[in-house]
XYZ file of C-alpha atoms in Angstrom:
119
model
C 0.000 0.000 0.000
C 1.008 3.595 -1.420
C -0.172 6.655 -0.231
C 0.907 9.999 -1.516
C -0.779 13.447 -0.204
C -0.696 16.545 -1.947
C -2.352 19.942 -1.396
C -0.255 21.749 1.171
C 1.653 24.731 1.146
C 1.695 28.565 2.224
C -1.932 30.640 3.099
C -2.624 33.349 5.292
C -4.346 33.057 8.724
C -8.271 32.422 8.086
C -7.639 30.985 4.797
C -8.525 27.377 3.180
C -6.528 24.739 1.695
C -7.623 21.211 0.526
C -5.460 18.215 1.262
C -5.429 14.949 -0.722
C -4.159 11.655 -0.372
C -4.303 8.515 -2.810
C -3.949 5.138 -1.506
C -2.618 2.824 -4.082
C -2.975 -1.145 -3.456
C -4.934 -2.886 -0.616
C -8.907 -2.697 -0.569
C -9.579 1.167 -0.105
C -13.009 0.418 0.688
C -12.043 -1.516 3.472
C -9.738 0.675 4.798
C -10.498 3.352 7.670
C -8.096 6.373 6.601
C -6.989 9.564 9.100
C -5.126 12.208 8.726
C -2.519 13.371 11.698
C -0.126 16.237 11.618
C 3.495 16.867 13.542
C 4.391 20.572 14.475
C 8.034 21.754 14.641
C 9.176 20.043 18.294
C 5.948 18.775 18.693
C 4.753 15.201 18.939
C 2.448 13.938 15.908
C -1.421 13.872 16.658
C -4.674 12.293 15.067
C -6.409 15.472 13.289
C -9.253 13.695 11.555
C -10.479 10.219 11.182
C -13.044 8.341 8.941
C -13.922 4.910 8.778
C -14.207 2.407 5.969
C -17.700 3.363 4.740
C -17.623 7.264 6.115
C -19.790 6.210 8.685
C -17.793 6.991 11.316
C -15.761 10.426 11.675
C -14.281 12.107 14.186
C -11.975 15.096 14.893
C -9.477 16.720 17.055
C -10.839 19.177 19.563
C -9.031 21.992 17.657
C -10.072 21.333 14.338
C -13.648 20.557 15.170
C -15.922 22.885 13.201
C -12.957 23.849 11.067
C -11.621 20.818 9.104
C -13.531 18.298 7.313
C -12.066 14.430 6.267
C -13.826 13.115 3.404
C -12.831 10.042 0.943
C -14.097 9.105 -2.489
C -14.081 5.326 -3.492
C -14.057 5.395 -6.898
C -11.027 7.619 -6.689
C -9.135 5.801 -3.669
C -8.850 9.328 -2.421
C -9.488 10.639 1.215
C -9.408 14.715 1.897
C -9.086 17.050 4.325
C -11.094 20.415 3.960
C -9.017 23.045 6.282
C -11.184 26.105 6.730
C -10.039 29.380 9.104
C -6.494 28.199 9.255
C -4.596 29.408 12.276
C -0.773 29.457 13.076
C -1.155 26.524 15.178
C -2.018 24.621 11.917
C 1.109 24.827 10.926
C 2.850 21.414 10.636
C 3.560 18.939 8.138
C 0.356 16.595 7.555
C 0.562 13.067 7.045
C -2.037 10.681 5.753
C -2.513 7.148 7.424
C -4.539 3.536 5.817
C -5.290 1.357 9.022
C -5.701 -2.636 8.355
C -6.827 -3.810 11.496
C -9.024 -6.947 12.459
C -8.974 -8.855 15.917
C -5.469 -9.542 16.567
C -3.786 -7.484 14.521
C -3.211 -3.480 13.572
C -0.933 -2.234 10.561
C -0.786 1.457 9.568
C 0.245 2.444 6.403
C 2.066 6.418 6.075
C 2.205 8.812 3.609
C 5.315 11.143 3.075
C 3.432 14.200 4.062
C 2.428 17.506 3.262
C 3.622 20.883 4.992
C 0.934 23.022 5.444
C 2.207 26.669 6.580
C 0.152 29.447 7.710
C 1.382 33.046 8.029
C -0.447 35.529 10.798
C-alpha cells in the first residue's frame, strides 16, 4: 500500500486549503483512513479520522468545526477540507490507511504535506 498526499503549502491566517491523499494497493473500501499532523518540536497527533464506509468520523478538539475528512471510493482518495487556518495549523500533515481486524493493527504512512500558515 502507497499513499501519496498533496495539497499543502503557504496561506494566510483564516484561509482554506484542501489536502489529498491517494492510496494505491490494498482494498480502499475496506480501509479506515486519518489524517494526523506533527508541528516543529511537537509530537504527531490524530487530526481527523473516517472509517471504511464514512460512517464513522471524528476530529481533534481543535479542528472541530474547522476541518472536514472526506474520501471518495471510486477515486481511492481521502481529503481534508481546512477552513479558518490558524498558526497553530502549521505542521507537516501526514495521511494514514489502518488494516486492522482482531489480533492485529498495521498502519500504512504517507510522506506528508507541509501546510504553513502566516499571521
Amino acid at each position: 500500500v502507497q499513499l501519496q498526499a498533496s495539497g499543502g503549502g503557504l496561506v494566510q491566517a483564516g484561509g482554506s486549503l484542501n489536502l489529498s491523499c491517494v492510496v494505491a494497493g490494498g482494498t480502499f473500501n475496506f480501509m479506515p483512513m486519518a489524517w494526523h499532523r506533527q508541528a516543529a518540536g511537537k509530537q504527531r497527533e490524530l487530526v481527523a479520522f473516517i472509517s471504511s464506509v464514512g460512517s464513522t468520523i471524528k476530529y481533534e478538539d481543535s479542528v472541530k468545526g474547522r476541518f472536514f475528512i472526506s474520501r471518495d471510493a471510486a477515486k481511492k482518495t481521502v481529503y481534508l477540507r481546512m477552513n479558518s487556518l490558524q498558526a497553530e495549523d502549521t505542521a507537516v500533515y501526514f495521511c494514514n490507511a489502518i488494516y486492522s481486524d482482531s489480533d492485529l493493527r498495521y498502519d500504512w504512512w504517507g510522506q506528508g504535506t507541509l501546510v504553513t500558515v502566516s499571521s
